[in-house]
Coordinates of C-alpha atoms in Angstrom, one line a residue:
M1 CA -145.1 13.0 -84.1
T2 CA -146.3 15.8 -86.2
R3 CA -149.3 16.5 -83.9
D4 CA -146.9 16.6 -80.9
R5 CA -144.7 19.2 -82.6
I6 CA -147.7 21.3 -83.6
V7 CA -149.1 21.3 -80.0
A8 CA -145.6 22.0 -78.7
G9 CA -145.2 24.9 -81.0
L10 CA -148.6 26.3 -79.8
L11 CA -147.6 25.9 -76.2
L12 CA -144.3 27.6 -76.7
V13 CA -146.1 30.6 -78.4
I14 CA -148.5 30.8 -75.5
A15 CA -145.6 30.7 -73.1
L16 CA -143.8 33.5 -75.0
L17 CA -146.9 35.7 -75.2
S18 CA -147.8 35.3 -71.5
L19 CA -144.3 36.0 -70.3
A20 CA -143.9 39.0 -72.6
A21 CA -147.3 40.3 -71.4
S22 CA -146.3 39.9 -67.8
K23 CA -143.3 42.2 -68.4
A24 CA -144.3 44.6 -71.1
A25 CA -148.1 45.0 -71.2
P26 CA -149.4 48.2 -69.6
F27 CA -152.8 46.8 -68.9
L28 CA -151.3 44.5 -66.3
D29 CA -150.0 47.4 -64.2
D30 CA -153.5 47.7 -62.6
A31 CA -154.0 44.0 -62.2
P32 CA -153.8 42.4 -58.8
T33 CA -150.6 40.5 -57.9
A34 CA -152.4 37.2 -58.0
A35 CA -153.4 37.7 -61.6
R36 CA -149.9 38.6 -62.7
T37 CA -148.5 35.6 -60.8
A38 CA -151.1 33.3 -62.5
I39 CA -150.1 34.6 -65.9
V40 CA -146.4 33.9 -65.2
I41 CA -147.2 30.4 -63.9
L42 CA -149.3 29.7 -67.0
G43 CA -146.4 30.8 -69.2
V44 CA -143.9 28.6 -67.3
V45 CA -146.2 25.6 -67.4
C46 CA -146.9 26.0 -71.1
G47 CA -143.2 26.5 -71.8
L48 CA -142.2 23.3 -69.9
G49 CA -145.0 21.3 -71.5
G50 CA -144.0 22.6 -75.0
V51 CA -140.3 21.6 -74.4
W52 CA -141.3 18.2 -73.1
L53 CA -143.5 17.5 -76.1
W54 CA -140.9 18.8 -78.5
L55 CA -138.1 16.6 -77.1
R56 CA -140.2 13.5 -76.3
Q57 CA -139.3 10.4 -78.2
T58 CA -142.1 8.3 -79.7
P59 CA -141.9 4.5 -79.6
E60 CA -141.0 4.5 -83.4
Q61 CA -137.9 6.5 -82.7
Q62 CA -136.5 4.3 -80.0

């Protein structure tokens, strides 16, 4: 359970950083559209995975 929460926290931080970088980072202005799209998709996938791990019930909790 604790390991899941730690991994979920890391995934949520990665999601936050990637989504913030896609909106605010000046170095991405010159990046191709495919790279910016990949960063956004990475952020969304990490965010969804983090939320799923955080809310997942282990067999001991059922």
